[in-house]
XYZ file of N, CA and C in Angstrom:
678
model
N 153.755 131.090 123.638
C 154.499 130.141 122.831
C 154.267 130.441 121.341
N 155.103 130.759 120.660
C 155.151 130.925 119.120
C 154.845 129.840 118.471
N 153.839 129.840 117.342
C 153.263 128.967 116.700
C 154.264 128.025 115.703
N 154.023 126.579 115.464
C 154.493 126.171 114.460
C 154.437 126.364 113.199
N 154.847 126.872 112.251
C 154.276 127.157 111.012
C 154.235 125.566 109.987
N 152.689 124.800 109.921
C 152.892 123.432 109.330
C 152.968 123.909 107.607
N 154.040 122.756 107.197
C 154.129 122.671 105.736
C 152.985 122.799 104.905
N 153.113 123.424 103.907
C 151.461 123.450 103.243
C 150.901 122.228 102.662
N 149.564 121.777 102.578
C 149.360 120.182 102.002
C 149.367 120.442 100.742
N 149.863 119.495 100.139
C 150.517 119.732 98.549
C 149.120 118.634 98.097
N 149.087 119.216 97.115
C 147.198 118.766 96.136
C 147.991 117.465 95.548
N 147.521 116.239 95.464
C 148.113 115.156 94.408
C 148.054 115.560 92.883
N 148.854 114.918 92.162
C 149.172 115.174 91.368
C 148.534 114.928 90.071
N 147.596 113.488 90.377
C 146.286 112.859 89.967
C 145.302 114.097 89.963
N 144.851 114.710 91.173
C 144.016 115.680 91.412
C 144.426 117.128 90.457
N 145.233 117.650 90.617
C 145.542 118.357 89.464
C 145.320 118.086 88.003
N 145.798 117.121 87.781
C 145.583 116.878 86.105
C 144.327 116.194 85.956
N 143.800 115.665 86.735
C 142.100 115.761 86.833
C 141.820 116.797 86.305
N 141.903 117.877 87.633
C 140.738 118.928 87.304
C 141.019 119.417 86.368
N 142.075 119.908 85.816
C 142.189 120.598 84.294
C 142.147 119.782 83.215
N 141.755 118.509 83.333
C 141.598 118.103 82.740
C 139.671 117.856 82.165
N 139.198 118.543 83.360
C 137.628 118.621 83.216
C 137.445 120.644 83.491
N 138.441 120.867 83.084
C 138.291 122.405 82.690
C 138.504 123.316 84.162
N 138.824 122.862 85.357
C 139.275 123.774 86.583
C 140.468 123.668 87.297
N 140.618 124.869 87.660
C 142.080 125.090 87.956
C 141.930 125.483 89.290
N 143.161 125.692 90.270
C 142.849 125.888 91.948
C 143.439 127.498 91.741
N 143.380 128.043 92.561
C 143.700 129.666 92.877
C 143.863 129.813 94.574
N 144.361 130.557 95.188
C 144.421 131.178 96.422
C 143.758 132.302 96.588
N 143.552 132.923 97.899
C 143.166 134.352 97.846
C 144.216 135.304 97.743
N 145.427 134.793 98.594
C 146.834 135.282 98.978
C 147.393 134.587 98.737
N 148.798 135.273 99.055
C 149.906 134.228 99.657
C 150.349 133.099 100.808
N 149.655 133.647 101.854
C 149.209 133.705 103.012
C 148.193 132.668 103.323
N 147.434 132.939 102.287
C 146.000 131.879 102.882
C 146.344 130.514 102.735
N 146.027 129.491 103.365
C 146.150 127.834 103.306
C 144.751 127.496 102.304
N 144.465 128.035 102.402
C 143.084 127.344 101.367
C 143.545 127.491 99.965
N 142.793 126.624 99.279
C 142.647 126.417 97.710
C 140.988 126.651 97.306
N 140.816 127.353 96.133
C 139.550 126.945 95.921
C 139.428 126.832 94.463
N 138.671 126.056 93.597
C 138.672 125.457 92.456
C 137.835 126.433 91.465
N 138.355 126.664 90.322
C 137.327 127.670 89.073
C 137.253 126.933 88.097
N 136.015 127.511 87.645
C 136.119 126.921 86.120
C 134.796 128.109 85.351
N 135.833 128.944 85.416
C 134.947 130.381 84.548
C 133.278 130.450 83.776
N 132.873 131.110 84.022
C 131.952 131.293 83.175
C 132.689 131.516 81.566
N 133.176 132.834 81.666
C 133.857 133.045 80.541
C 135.429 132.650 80.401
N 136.103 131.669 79.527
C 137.814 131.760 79.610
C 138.252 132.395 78.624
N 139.854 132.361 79.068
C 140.823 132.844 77.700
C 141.422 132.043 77.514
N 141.331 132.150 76.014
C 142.123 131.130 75.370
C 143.005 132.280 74.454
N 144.045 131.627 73.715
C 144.909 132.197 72.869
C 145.193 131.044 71.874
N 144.411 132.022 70.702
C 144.459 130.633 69.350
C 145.632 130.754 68.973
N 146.399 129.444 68.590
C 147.778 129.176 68.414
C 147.731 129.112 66.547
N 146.642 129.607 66.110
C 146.472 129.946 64.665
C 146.250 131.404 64.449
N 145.991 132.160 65.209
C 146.034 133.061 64.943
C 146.615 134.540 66.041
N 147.700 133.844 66.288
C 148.757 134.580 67.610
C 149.391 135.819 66.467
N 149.219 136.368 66.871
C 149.859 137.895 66.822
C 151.124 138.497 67.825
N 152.124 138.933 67.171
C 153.405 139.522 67.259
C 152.958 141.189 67.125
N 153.409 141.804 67.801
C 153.737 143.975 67.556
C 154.649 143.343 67.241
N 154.722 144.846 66.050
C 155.819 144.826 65.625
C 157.250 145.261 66.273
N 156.788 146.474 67.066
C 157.537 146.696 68.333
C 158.437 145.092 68.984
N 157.714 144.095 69.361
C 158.413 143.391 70.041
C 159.324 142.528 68.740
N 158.826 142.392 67.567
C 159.475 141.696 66.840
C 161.053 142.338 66.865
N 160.898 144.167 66.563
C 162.224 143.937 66.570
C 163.142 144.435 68.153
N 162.428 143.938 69.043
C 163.130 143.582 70.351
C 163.856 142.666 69.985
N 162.759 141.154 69.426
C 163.196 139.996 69.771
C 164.405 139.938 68.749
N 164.778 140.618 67.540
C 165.816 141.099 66.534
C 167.306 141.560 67.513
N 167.032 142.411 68.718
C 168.190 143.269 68.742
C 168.482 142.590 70.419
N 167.713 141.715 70.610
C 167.940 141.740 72.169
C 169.034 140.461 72.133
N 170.313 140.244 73.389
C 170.374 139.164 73.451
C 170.102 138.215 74.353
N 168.827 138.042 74.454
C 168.880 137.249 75.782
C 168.989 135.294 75.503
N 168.853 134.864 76.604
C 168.823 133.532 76.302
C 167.644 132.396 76.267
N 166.580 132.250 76.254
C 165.736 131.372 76.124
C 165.619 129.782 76.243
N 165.127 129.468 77.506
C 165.217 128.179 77.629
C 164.168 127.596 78.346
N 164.236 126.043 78.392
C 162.800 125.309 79.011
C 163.206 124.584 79.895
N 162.773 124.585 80.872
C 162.842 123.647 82.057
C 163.551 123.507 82.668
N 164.711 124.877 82.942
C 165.889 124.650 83.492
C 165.973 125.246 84.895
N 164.881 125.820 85.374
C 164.610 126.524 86.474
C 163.052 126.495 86.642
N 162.299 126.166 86.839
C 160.748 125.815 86.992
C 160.673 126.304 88.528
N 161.748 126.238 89.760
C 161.445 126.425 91.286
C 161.536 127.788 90.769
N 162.177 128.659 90.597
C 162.500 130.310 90.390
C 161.632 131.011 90.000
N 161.446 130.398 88.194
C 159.757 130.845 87.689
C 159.055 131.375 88.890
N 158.467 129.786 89.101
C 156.969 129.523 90.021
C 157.316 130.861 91.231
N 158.265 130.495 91.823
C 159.000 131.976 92.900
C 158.575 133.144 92.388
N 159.027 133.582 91.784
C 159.418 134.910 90.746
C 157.787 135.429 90.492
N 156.595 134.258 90.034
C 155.518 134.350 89.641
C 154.895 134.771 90.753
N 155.161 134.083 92.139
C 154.300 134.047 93.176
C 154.460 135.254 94.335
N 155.951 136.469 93.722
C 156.198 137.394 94.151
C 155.715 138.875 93.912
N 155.313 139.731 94.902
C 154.677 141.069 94.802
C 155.368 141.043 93.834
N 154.929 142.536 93.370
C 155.715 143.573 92.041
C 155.055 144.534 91.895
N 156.014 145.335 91.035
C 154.711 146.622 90.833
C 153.638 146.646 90.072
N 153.009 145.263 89.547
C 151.885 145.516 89.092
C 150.875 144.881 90.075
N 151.141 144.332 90.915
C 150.237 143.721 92.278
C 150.707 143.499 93.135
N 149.750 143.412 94.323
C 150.840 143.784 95.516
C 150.700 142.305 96.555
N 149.350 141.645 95.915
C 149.331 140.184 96.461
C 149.219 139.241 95.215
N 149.360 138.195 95.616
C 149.600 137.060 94.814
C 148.483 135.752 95.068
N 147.854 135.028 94.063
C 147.229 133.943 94.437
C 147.932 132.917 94.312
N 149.344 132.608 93.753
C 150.349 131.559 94.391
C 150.167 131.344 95.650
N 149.678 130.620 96.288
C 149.980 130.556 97.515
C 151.363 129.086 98.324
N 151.469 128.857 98.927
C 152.974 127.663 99.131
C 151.974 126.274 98.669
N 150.990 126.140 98.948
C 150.480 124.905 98.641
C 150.592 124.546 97.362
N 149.902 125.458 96.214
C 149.964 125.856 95.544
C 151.550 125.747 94.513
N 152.488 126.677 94.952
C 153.833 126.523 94.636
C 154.530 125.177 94.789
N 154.363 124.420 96.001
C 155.259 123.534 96.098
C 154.216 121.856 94.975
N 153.066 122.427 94.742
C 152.167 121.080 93.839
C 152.550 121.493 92.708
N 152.757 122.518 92.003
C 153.164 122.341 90.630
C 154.570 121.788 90.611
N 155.506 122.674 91.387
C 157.166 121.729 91.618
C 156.705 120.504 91.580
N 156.151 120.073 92.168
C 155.990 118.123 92.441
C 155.393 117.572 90.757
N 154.834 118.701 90.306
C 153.891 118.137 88.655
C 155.108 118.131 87.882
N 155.600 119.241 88.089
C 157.076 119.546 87.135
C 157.788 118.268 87.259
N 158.133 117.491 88.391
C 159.394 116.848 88.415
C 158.752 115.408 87.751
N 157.613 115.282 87.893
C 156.766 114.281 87.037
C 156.775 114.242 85.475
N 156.889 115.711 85.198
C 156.652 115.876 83.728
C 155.547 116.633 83.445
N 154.347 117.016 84.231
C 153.535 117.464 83.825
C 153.144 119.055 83.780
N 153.947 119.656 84.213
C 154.328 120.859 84.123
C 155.382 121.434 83.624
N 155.718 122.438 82.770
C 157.086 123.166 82.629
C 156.811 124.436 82.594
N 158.407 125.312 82.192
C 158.585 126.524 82.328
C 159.587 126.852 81.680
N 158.994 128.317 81.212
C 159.969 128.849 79.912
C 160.826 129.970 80.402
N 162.119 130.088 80.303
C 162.915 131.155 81.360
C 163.415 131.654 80.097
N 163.562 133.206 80.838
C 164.222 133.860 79.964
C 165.642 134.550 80.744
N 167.105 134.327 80.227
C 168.136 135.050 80.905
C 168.780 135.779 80.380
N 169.233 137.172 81.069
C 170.224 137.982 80.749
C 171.400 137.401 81.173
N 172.089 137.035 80.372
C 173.713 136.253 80.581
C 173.136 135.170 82.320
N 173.692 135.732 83.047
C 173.470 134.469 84.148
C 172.048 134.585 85.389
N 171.508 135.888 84.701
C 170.487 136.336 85.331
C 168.633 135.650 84.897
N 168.210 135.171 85.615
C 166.441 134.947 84.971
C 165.726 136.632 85.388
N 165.616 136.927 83.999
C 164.682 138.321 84.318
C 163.317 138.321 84.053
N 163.037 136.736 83.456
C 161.295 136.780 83.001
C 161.070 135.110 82.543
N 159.637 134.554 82.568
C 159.751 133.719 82.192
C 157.784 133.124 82.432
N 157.985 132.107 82.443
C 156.210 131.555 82.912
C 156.404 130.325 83.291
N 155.002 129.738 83.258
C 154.813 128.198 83.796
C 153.593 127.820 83.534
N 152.942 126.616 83.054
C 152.045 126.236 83.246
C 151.808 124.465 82.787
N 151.176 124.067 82.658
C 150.422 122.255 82.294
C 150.827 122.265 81.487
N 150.696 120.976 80.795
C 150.704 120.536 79.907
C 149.650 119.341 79.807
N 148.555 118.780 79.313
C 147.687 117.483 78.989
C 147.832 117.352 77.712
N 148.188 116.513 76.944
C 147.546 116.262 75.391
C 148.578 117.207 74.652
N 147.545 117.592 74.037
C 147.726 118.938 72.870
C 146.994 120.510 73.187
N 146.339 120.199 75.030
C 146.597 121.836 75.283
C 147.493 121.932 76.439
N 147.901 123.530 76.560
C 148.617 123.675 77.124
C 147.699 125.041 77.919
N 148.313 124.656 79.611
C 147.242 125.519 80.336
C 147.895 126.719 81.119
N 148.558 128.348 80.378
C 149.223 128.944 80.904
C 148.423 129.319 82.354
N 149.755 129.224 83.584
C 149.391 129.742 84.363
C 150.089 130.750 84.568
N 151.062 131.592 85.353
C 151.305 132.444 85.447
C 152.552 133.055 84.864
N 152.864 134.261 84.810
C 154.453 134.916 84.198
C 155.213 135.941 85.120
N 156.310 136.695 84.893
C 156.718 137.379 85.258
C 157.944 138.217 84.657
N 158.339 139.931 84.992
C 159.340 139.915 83.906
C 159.825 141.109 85.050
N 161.154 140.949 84.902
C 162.353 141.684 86.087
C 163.012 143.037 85.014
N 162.597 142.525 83.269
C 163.408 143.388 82.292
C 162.144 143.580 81.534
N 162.440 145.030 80.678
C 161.179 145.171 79.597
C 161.016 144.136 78.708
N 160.135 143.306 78.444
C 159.094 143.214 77.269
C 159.716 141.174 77.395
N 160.434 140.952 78.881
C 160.990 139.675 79.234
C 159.602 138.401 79.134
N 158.532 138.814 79.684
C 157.469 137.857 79.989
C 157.276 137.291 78.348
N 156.682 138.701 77.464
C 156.324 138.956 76.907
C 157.275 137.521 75.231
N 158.412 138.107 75.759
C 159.794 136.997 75.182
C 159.490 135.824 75.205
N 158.951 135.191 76.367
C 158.698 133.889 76.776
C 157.724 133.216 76.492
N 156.283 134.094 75.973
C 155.132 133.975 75.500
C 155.147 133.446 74.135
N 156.022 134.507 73.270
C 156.199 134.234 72.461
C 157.247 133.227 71.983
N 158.467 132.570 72.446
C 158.945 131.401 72.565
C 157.897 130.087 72.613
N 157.158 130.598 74.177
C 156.438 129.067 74.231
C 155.311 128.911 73.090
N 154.711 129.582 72.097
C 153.906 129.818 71.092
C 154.467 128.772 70.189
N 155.371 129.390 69.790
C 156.457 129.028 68.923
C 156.663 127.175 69.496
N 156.694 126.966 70.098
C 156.803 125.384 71.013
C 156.156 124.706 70.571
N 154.851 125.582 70.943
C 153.383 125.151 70.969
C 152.733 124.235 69.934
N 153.428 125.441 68.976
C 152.959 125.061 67.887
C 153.365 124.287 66.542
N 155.411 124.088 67.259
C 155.690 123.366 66.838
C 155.794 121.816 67.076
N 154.951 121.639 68.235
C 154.402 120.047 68.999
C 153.503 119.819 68.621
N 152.617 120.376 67.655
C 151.086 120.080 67.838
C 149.885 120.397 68.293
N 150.348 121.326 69.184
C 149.167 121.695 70.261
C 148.506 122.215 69.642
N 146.893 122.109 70.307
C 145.380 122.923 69.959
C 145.391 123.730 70.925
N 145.790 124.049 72.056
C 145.046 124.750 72.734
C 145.771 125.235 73.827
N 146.087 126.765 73.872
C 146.276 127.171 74.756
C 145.527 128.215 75.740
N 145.365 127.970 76.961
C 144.591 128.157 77.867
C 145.364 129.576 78.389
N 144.739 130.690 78.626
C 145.212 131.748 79.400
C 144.246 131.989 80.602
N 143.346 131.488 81.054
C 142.549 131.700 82.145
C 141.701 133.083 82.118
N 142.125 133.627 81.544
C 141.381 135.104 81.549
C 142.099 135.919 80.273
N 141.373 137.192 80.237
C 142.025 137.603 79.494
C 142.461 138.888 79.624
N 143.669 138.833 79.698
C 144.062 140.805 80.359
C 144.418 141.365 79.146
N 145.065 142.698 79.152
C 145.590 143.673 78.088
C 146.844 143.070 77.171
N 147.475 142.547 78.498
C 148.881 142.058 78.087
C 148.559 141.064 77.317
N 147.346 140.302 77.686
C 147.509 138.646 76.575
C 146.731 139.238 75.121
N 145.490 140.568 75.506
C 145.083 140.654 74.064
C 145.930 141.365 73.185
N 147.000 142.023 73.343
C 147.507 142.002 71.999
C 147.870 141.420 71.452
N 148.251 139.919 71.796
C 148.683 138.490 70.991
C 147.467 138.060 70.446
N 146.221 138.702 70.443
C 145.339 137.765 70.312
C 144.561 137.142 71.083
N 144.638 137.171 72.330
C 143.827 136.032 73.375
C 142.762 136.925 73.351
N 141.511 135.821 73.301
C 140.095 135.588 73.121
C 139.372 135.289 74.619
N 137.805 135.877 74.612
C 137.020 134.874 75.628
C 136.464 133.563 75.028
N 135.787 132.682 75.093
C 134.827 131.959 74.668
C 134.155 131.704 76.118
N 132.689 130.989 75.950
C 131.921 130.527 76.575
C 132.587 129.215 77.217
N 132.146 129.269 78.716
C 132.518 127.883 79.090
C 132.174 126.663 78.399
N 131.455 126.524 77.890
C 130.515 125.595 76.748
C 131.640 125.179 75.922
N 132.133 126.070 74.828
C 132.696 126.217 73.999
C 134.332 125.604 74.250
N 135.131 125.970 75.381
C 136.106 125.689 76.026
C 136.244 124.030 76.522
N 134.998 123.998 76.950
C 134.756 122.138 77.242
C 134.893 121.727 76.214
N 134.703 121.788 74.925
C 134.711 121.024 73.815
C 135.841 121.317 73.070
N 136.754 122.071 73.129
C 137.999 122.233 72.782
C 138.965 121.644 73.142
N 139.259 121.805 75.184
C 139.674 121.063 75.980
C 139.404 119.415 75.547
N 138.138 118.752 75.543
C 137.578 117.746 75.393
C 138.765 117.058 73.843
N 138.706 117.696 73.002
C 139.029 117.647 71.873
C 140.734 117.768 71.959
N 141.375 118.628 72.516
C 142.980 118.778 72.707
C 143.532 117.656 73.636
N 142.974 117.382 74.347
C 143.605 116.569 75.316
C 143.297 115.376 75.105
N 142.706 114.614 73.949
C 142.275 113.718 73.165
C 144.000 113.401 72.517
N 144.633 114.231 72.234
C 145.888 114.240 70.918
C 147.119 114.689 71.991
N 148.010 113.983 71.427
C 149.209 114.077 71.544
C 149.908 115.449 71.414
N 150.773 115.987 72.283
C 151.215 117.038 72.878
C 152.703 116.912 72.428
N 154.026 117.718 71.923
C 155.149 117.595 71.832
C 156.288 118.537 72.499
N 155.993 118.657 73.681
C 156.467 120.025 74.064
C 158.079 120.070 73.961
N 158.824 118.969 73.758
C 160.173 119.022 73.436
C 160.527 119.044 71.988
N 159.515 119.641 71.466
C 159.848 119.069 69.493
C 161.196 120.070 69.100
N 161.142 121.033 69.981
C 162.006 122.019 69.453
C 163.489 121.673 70.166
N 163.355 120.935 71.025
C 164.887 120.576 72.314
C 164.278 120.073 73.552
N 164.867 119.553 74.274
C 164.286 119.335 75.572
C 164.854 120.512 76.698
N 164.898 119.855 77.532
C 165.095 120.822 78.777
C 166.486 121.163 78.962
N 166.647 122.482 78.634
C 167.988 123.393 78.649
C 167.838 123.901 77.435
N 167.534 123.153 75.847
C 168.021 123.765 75.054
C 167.361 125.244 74.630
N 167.980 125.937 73.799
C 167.869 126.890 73.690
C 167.576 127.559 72.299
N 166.274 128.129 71.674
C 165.997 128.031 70.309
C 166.387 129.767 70.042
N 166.789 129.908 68.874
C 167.172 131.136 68.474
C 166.305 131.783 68.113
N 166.537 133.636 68.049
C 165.825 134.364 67.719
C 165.185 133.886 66.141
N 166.528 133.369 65.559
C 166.053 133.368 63.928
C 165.099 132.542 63.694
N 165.064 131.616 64.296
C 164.086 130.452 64.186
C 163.237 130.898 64.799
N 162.839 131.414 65.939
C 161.267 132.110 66.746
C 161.080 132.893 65.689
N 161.433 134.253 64.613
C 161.208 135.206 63.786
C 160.376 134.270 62.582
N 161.400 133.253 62.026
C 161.044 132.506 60.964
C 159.859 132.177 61.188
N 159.695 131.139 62.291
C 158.297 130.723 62.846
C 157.126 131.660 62.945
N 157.337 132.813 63.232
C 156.013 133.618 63.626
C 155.968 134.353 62.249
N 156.992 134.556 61.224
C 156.702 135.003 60.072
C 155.776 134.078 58.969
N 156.080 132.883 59.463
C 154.965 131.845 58.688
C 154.389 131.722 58.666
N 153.385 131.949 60.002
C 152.395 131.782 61.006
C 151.608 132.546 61.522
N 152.149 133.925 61.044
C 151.118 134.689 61.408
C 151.002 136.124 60.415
């Protein structure tokens, strides 16, 4: 007899913004696996939203490209898109439990996602929290060159035009240090966190969900700013 495959148990939504809200986040091993298990790093990444860095290379991408840029208009696809092989890994710690609890945070408000489209296509984009005044990237993805990368720098630009202190990258890879992303001590991260999520957060300052901010204004912004 072929097995039932049961729905995955979706984490409450309380429980989520708990734990990141006391500095841990859930992960999978796979895709595959039903388990969750909870981190909270020795060392994190953060990415100071004072001192984010642009290549110049991508600046004049973001000059010649036309793509479209938007928030919250696809958050199921993202999270999809995020939680799918590719050629830079071949498993994923999205796992469905996982996927279908941030959808449920999203439709609450407490999650969004920044898409990026070629005319009617999503070729890149991310997702992660929102508490306060930090913001806790979780994952990205990009179908076109330098697409993730687009979206990073959009949600920066957000970031920092809401207010936010603090954005969270969980680690820190190649791709996030050329913007700048940092380790600090778990120590150090508690009291930041502690401190951001104290203050008010604006993640629609720039439009709400659909709208769409222009290259000129992302350029302007990061020319001020960094």
């Amino acid at each position: 007899m072929a097995k039932t495959r049961r729905p995955p148990q979706l984490i409450p939504t309380a429980t989520l913004l708990g734990a990141y809200s006391r500095g841990v986040f859930p992960m999978a091993e796979e895709r595959d696996d039903e388990q969750v298990f909870w981190i909270d790093p020795e060392w994190r990444g953060i990415l100071p939203l004072d001192q984010f860095h642009v290549p110049a290379r991508l600046r004049r991408r973001l000059r010649r490209r036309s793509l479209t840029v938007t928030v919250d208009t696809a958050f199921a696809q993202v999270i999809a898109a995020c939680a799918a092989p590719g050629l830079a890994r071949s498993k994923t710690w999205i796992n469905r439990a996982i996927e279908r609890s941030y959808i449920a945070l999203h439709a609450q408000g407490g999650a969004h996602s920044v898409e990026v489209f070629d005319g009617p296509i999503l070729v890149g984009g991310l997702y992660g929290v929102s508490i306060g005044a930090a913001f806790f990237g979780e994952s990205m993805f990009s179908r076109a060159s330098d697409a993730s990368k687009i979206a990073l720098v959009h949600l920066v630009v957000r970031l920092k035009a809401g207010g936010y202190r603090l954005l969270d990258t969980q680690f820190v890879t190649e791709h996030l240090a050329q913007f700048g992303a940092i380790e600090i001590s778990r120590a150090r991260y508690h009291k930041l966190l502690k401190q951001a999520i104290a203050l008010p957060g604006r993640f629609y300052e720039l439009g709400g969900a659909g709208a769409a901010v222009g290259a000129g204004v992302v350029l302007q912004a990061i020319t001020q700013t960094s």
